[in-house]
Structure formats: structure tokens, C-alpha cells
């Protein structure tokens, strides 16, 4: 029987799908609704000294007809009193004793930290998340990402928290840092029970072309905001992977956050070592109901592969993430076009011709519009298969014998790697470059 | 099958002739434009007779630059809005769209085109202006798509242009001929006004050029003459009974309908003879006017009809019934037609053979002949040196559209025998460039700026 339940650093939940600390977890009303809809846990909107917010607050990055492929906000932590939040937290726990309610916190002094921890524990919180991530507003007051970017300060605060906390503590990291391993390590050294990441990325999502104001605009002005949503997933996945592979951090439970909208996104995070995932933007876009698709997809994925719990496949992708120097230089693929599927848009042609390796030729017979791959020029870069609008029309065919293995280090050791500027051993598979003047003979594109 | 009530008011007429390609709103245009793949050397562009850069104008629409999109369209086609509405896009741009190969709905290019052109027309935005005067005068006969396009292009190039038009409205068969559910009179005429406001060409309405004298006067006054006269009235069938007053030509029927709208009273039973697009239009329109029984009768098989399949489908969906392989022998009646006597046909090596003893009568109250338009041979043969082919089409140079008489150029239906608005638009524009080359051989084409 497939079992989606988790025990995340001691925090139990019926499934790994949690709401991230953000507007969807502003109130007990929303969290109750979310639990009813199927969410396994919720990280309460960050508590602390309540703030005053501006309007407007959000901006979206649209791509073609896709709205909010990226999302930004200039909101701060909760703008509601602590007493109201605590009363509602207690209420939620009364109705949902088996769901995970995690209190996200952001305060300044050791006294404040230890006080608020007692408060939320008394209200029934199953865990605590330390918000060291908010990249705007709070950091200017020495909180949020100001802490997250300073590993020694971060470690000290985690230590204060660990002195007081009796429930598990999750440290939430900011991605606005050059190496995520530094704050990750500091959190572990401070004694954190778990890590969550990423918070939002410092950004300007756009400029109004009429008013010249950054977006979102507050009375014609704007500020840098926190970027999130589908567009940030690749950045988050890599940061998760870095921590999960780090010898001193590996083993600390990780809650993955950033651009999760479907079960597929969630599975990717789990494969890189996460054992819970958190969602904000997708819920702000579509509401709590999206968890039904996530739950059913995850369940199907696990049933199809015979996984009983998510721990059966958590981290399974990690051994496959290597450093570049350890990749096999003998592996070779070449693009192949399925003429029956091709619709003749010739996007592959122009992409390879202008943007890659001049390895695709237009048909010469005037009838067909199906381009042809020039095998000997193809370096196997993938570009054409990425631009092709038809599913599985361009495939990358394996051309090596599968037996040979050669890494960069081995190449260097064998003295076969280029070492001087004009070394004739430069290049890789199918290294063809036409003469510059041939450009003038091809008709303008 | 749809049942249409006889329209009693302009409103009811518009309802029965509801636009097949309604104007897109901003969201629709945004969503549809987002689907375009921006193909390389796009097949849709190749399929457009005027070679509008379709992916470019679609991208311009998508990025909120409708004005740039309209410019891209008008740069290649002076009938940009009319074409979006009346072009048989299923066999042109949209028929070539790569999505067809994937069984995905092709991009609605025509409607996107209209979205852009309407934006600039609504805003009264001038995109073009007449070129600096070249001191040369050109006369154009006919203010149809070919004549108008030629006039616009010549104006931009700096020529003084006067159009002589027999009727009292511009745009030729766009307003007098195409089906009312494709484009409204207002839409056709608004585009003409829009062009006239920007460019300096003159149109003299109700000014037919009728005879050798008229032609001589033009030759004396103008440096070149463009013939955009289109085709003539419906050709005769040479059948007994053809002269009855309730036996009419399709082109004339459509023209009356476009001008009189709901004031046209069609009788109950109508027979339309023919198998081309005009026959389909006339039958569709008869049904939409509330005739209870409309028959299409064609002497060959369904597959051999000249009409596009979608025009036939449209007629059928309006309630039109069809009879194939039946040749008309005689129109019956005493002082009015009361029916048509047909004989069944078969074919041998493509030649029609009547089947003896297979005669039958279709009773009716109106016969519409959609058997092609007569050519303008009588008028055209008065022009010295002009050459006509066997079908009385004017012979022209394939690029310059110059005729056998070097002073005369020609384009549109009079040259192609009867095609589409878009062909007229293309040929008129090309001819203008031919005229430019003829009158000022050393200047460049590129005077638009
Ligand atoms: C019933 C019907 C339906 C059609 N439907 C469509 C359609 O849906 N889509 C499409 O793209 N095309 C359609 N067409 C075809 C299209 O209308 C023509 O191809 C196009 O209008 C041809 O343009 P033109 O300028 O050559 O001629 P015309 O449009 O015929 O214009 C010729 C002009 O010249 C004037 N003229 C003629 N002789 C003289 C003279 N001696 N002196 C002064 N003026 C003169 C005429 O009054 C007329 O205004 C249809 C045609 C018909 C008959
Ligand atoms: C409007 C908004 C407010 C947020 N507020 C908080 C917050 O108070 N505390 C916090 O830890 N993260 C906050 N975040 C960050 C999210 O919890 C999450 O880390 C980030 O949005 C990435 O996830 P996503 O791509 O699913 O949106 C906020 C995000 C948004 C969009
Ligand atoms: S894989 Fe890269 S190099 Fe090869 S044909 Fe495709 S785009 Fe060109
Ligand atoms: S991109 Fe794909 S569909 Fe388009 S021409 Fe290339 S192979 Fe064909
Ligand atoms: S063929 Fe279709 S998808 Fe391609 S450019 Fe033309 S309209 Fe766009």
C-alpha cells in the first residue's frame, strides 16, 4: 500500500505537501481550508512584530499566454497581531491534530526569539521555521536575509533558538548568496533539526514602459522584490542538491521550495533528497485545489514503480549529479528527425544554423519542408530537439558503442587535452565551422 | 440544417448574415497570437499571394504593437482588412499553417490581420503618405481591389492618380460581390475611406470609360493607364426561357442584395445553376434570405465543382439541397419561369453526355444563373495593341503587368480571369511598380519613408 505520510525531523504529516509561509497561510481560516483540501502541512505566515504593507505588492512575469511563469512580491512578514495568530493556531490544531502546523518566526533579540518560541509551542505548533530569507524590507532592519547572508550570525541565532525550542526547528535559507553551502553548514552547526530552501530571489520583475516605474509600482515608484514561481525551480533544485550532497549537511532533512506546481515538480525535489515540499505561488495562482493533482500524481508515480513511501526514492537522483570533469567525453549523440512527425516549421534549421553548429540543411527538392541533419556536423547539443514544437519528433540518437569511458582528468592524464591557445586537439564531437564568407552566399535569414 | 426567417429589418438581415470572422477582442488576439511558432521561411507567407510577413505581424500583435502589425500588413497589401475578412484563408495562409500537419487548429491569421488593421482604422492612424510629386499622371479604370491597390502604390511613389469608376462606390466586388457574411458594406467602405484619407489619389464615381473616344481622351491626358475593370455581368446560358424576368444572374443578384439588404424579397423556391463559388454564395444567400427551398444544380459531379469544399459545406449548412450531373435544357413558363427542365448527365473522357430519357423538371419561382461572368472583350478590343487570350483575359508581362500596348497596364479579374480580392490587390500593386519602372526607369522602388 502506498503511504504518503512523512516524519520530517520529527514533524509528522499525512503527506509531504506543505504550504510555504506566505499569504496562503496568513490565517487560521485559510489553513483549515487548505487541510480540508488535502494539504499535509502548513508553515504559518512569518510571525514577529507586525508590519504595515504597501499597495500594490505583486508583479508577474508572463511568457506568451502563460501568466505568472515568474512572480514577485514586496510584502513583509505578518501584518496581524501575534495574539490573533496564536489564537487561530490553537484552533487549527484542535481540528487537525494530525496535520503539521509549523510556525515561521522572525524577530531580533535572543529574548524575543525565546519568548515567541514559547508562545507558538503553547499554541500547539508542531515545529518552528526560522525565516532567514525575506530579501526585502526585513533585511534592512537586520532580519531575514540579512541574517541568512551572514553565516556566523545565522549560527548564533540558531543556537539561541535551539536552547529554547522543544519542537523540531527548520532553518529556511535565502538563495541570495554566492554559495548556499555556507549558510547551510552554519545552520547545521548551530544545531538545526532541518533545512528548508529556497526563499525568494532578489529581483526586479519589470519596468512600466509608460511611467518608467519598476513593478510592482507603489505611487509610481518600486523596489527590489522577492522572485519565485515556476521560473525559479532550476535554481532551487541545484541549491537543494548542493546541500544534499554536502558531507556535513547530508542527512539533515530538507524541505524543498521554489516553483512547485505539479506532482512532477515535487518528485524532482524528492529525487534530489527532499522529504517534504512547500508551495506558495502555485496556490496564490490557482488556490488550494491543486493539491489533488499533486497527490494523485505522486501516488500514481509511486504505484507504477513500486515505491511504498517517499523514502524509497528520496535522493535517488543524487548519485547521478556529478561534476563536469567526471562526465564521459566518449558519449556521443546525434539528432535525428522523424520525417513522418515533422510539420515543417524549420525552427530546428534556423536554430542550429544561426544559434548552434550549422548542422541542419534545408530540403533541396522544393516539395518537402522536412530539414535534414548533417550527421558529421552535429555536436549533439540538443538545441533542435528543444525548439521542435512536435513531441518526440527530433530525438537524440546514441552513436557511441557504450563501452568507452573517458573523463577530463583522464584526457589530461593521457596528454590528449588542449593546453595551448592554438592546440589542434581543440573541440569535441563533430567540430565543423564554415568559412566566414559563406555567410554571404546563403540567403538572408 | 439552419432555417432562416425572412429578414424584415436591417438588424434581422445582419442576424441572418452573421459575420463568419468577427473581430477579435484583445484577449483573443493575445491568446491566438501566442500560439504562432514563428516558423522559419514560413509556409503561410509563401501561401499568401501578397506575401505578407505573417509571423512578424503576429508577433507585433502579441507584443502590443498593433500599429506596427498593421504597417507590416499594408506594406504588402493595400486591401489588408478586406483580405483578412474575405480571403479563402482555408486554402491560402491558414491552409498552409504547419499546425494542420499536427491536426491542431491553424492560427487564425485572417482574424488577427483584421485585429491589427482595425486598430489603426479606429484610431484614424495614418501609416502612409503620398510621395513627393513625380510630375506624372496615371489614369486607372475601375476602383476595385486591383485599381485601388494600384492607386495607393502609385500615390506613395509620387504619381498623380485619377480613378474612373462606373459605379458610385469604391472597392469593386468587395462591396458588390462578396457574401454579406464575410464583410459588411461598412467594413469594405471604411477601409477605402481610410486609404483615401492618407493618400492623394482621386476617384471619379459614376464615370464609366465606355468607348474609343473616352479612351483617347485618357491617353492624351495621362502618361499611363491601368485597367482594373474586372469581369462583366453574368454570361448568357443560351437556353430557351432565359429572358423571363425571374431568371437572373448571380452577380446581379448578389449586388442587389448587398445594396438593398432586407428590402430584397426572394420567392420560396429557387434554383441556382452552377458549381463555382459564386453559385455557392448565391445559394447560401438565397437560403439566408428565407427561401424555403433552394436547389443547387450542377452539370458535373460534386467532386468536379470549382467551388471550395468549405463554401459548399456552408451552403449545405444553410439548408441548400444539391443535384449533381444534371444539365439544364430549358426554362419553363409562359410569361414567368415556373421551373427548369434538366437532363441527367454522365461523362466519358471528361466530356458530358446526356442520358436519354432522364429528363426531369424542378419547379421554382426564381432561377439564378451562376455560370460565370462575361469578359470585357467588347470594351477591351477598342484599345490598340492590347492582346487577349482565348478566354478573353488580358495578356500581360508576368512581372510588370504591362499589356501589349505599352501605355496600358492591367491586373485583377480582367487579367486572371476571376480570382480573389487578394490577387487583385497583389496584381494592382505589382502593376504600379511596373508603371513606375516604365515612366521613371532609373528611380528606385523604395520611396516609402
Ligand atoms: C459573387 C462573388 C463572390 C466573390 N467572393 C469573394 C470572396 O469571398 N473572397 C474573395 O477574395 N474574392 C471574392 N470574389 C472575387 C473578387 O471579388 C474579385 O476577384 C475582385 O474583386 C477582383 O478585383 P478587380 O479589381 O479585378 O475587379 P472588380 O472588383 O470587379 O472591380 C472592377 C471595378 O471596375 C469598374 N469598372 C468596370 N469597367 C469599367 C469601365 N469601363 N469604366 C469604369 N469603371 C469600370 C467596376 O464597376 C468595378 O468597380 C467574388 C466574386 C464574385 C463575383
Ligand atoms: C507574497 C509572498 C510573501 C512571502 N512571505 C514569506 C514569509 O513571510 N516568510 C517566508 O519564509 N517566506 C515568504 N515567502 C517565500 C515563500 O515561502 C517561498 O519560499 C517562495 O515563494 C518560493 O516558493 P514558490 O516558488 O512556490 O512561490 C513569500 C513569498 C511570497 C510570494
Ligand atoms: S543537436 Fe545541436 S548541433 Fe546537432 S543538429 Fe541539433 S542543434 Fe545542430
Ligand atoms: S523543428 Fe521539428 S517540426 Fe519543425 S521542421 Fe524541425 S523537425 Fe520538423
Ligand atoms: S505557419 Fe502557422 S505557426 Fe508558422 S508562422 Fe505561419 S501562422 Fe505561425
Coordinates of C-alpha atoms in Angstrom, one line a residue, chain A residues 62 64-65 67 342-347 349-350 362 369 389-391 443-445, chain B residues 30-31 33-43 46 59 62 98-99 101-102:
Chain A
X62 CA 4.2 36.4 -18.3
X64 CA 3.4 34.3 -24.2
X65 CA 0.0 33.3 -23.0
X67 CA 0.7 34.1 -16.8
X342 CA 7.8 16.8 -38.8
X343 CA 5.4 19.6 -39.6
X344 CA 7.9 21.7 -41.5
X345 CA 8.2 24.7 -39.3
X346 CA 12.0 24.7 -39.9
X347 CA 12.6 26.2 -36.4
X349 CA 17.0 24.6 -39.1
X350 CA 17.3 28.2 -38.1
X362 CA 17.0 22.6 -45.7
X369 CA 9.8 21.1 -45.8
X389 CA 7.2 22.0 -31.4
X390 CA 6.3 18.4 -32.1
X391 CA 6.6 15.9 -29.3
X443 CA 20.2 33.9 -48.5
X444 CA 19.4 36.3 -45.6
X445 CA 17.5 34.8 -42.8
Chain B
X30 CA -3.3 37.9 -27.4
X31 CA -4.0 34.2 -26.8
X33 CA -1.0 35.3 -31.4
X34 CA 0.8 33.4 -28.6
X35 CA 0.3 30.1 -30.4
X36 CA 2.2 31.1 -33.6
X37 CA 5.5 29.2 -33.8
X38 CA 7.3 31.9 -35.8
X39 CA 8.3 29.4 -38.4
X40 CA 11.4 30.0 -40.5
X41 CA 10.6 30.8 -44.2
X42 CA 7.0 30.3 -43.0
X43 CA 4.7 28.4 -45.3
X46 CA 4.5 31.6 -49.1
X59 CA 4.5 38.8 -33.0
X62 CA 1.5 39.8 -29.3
X98 CA 2.2 24.0 -40.1
X99 CA -0.3 23.2 -37.4
X101 CA 0.1 18.7 -40.2
X102 CA -0.3 18.1 -36.5

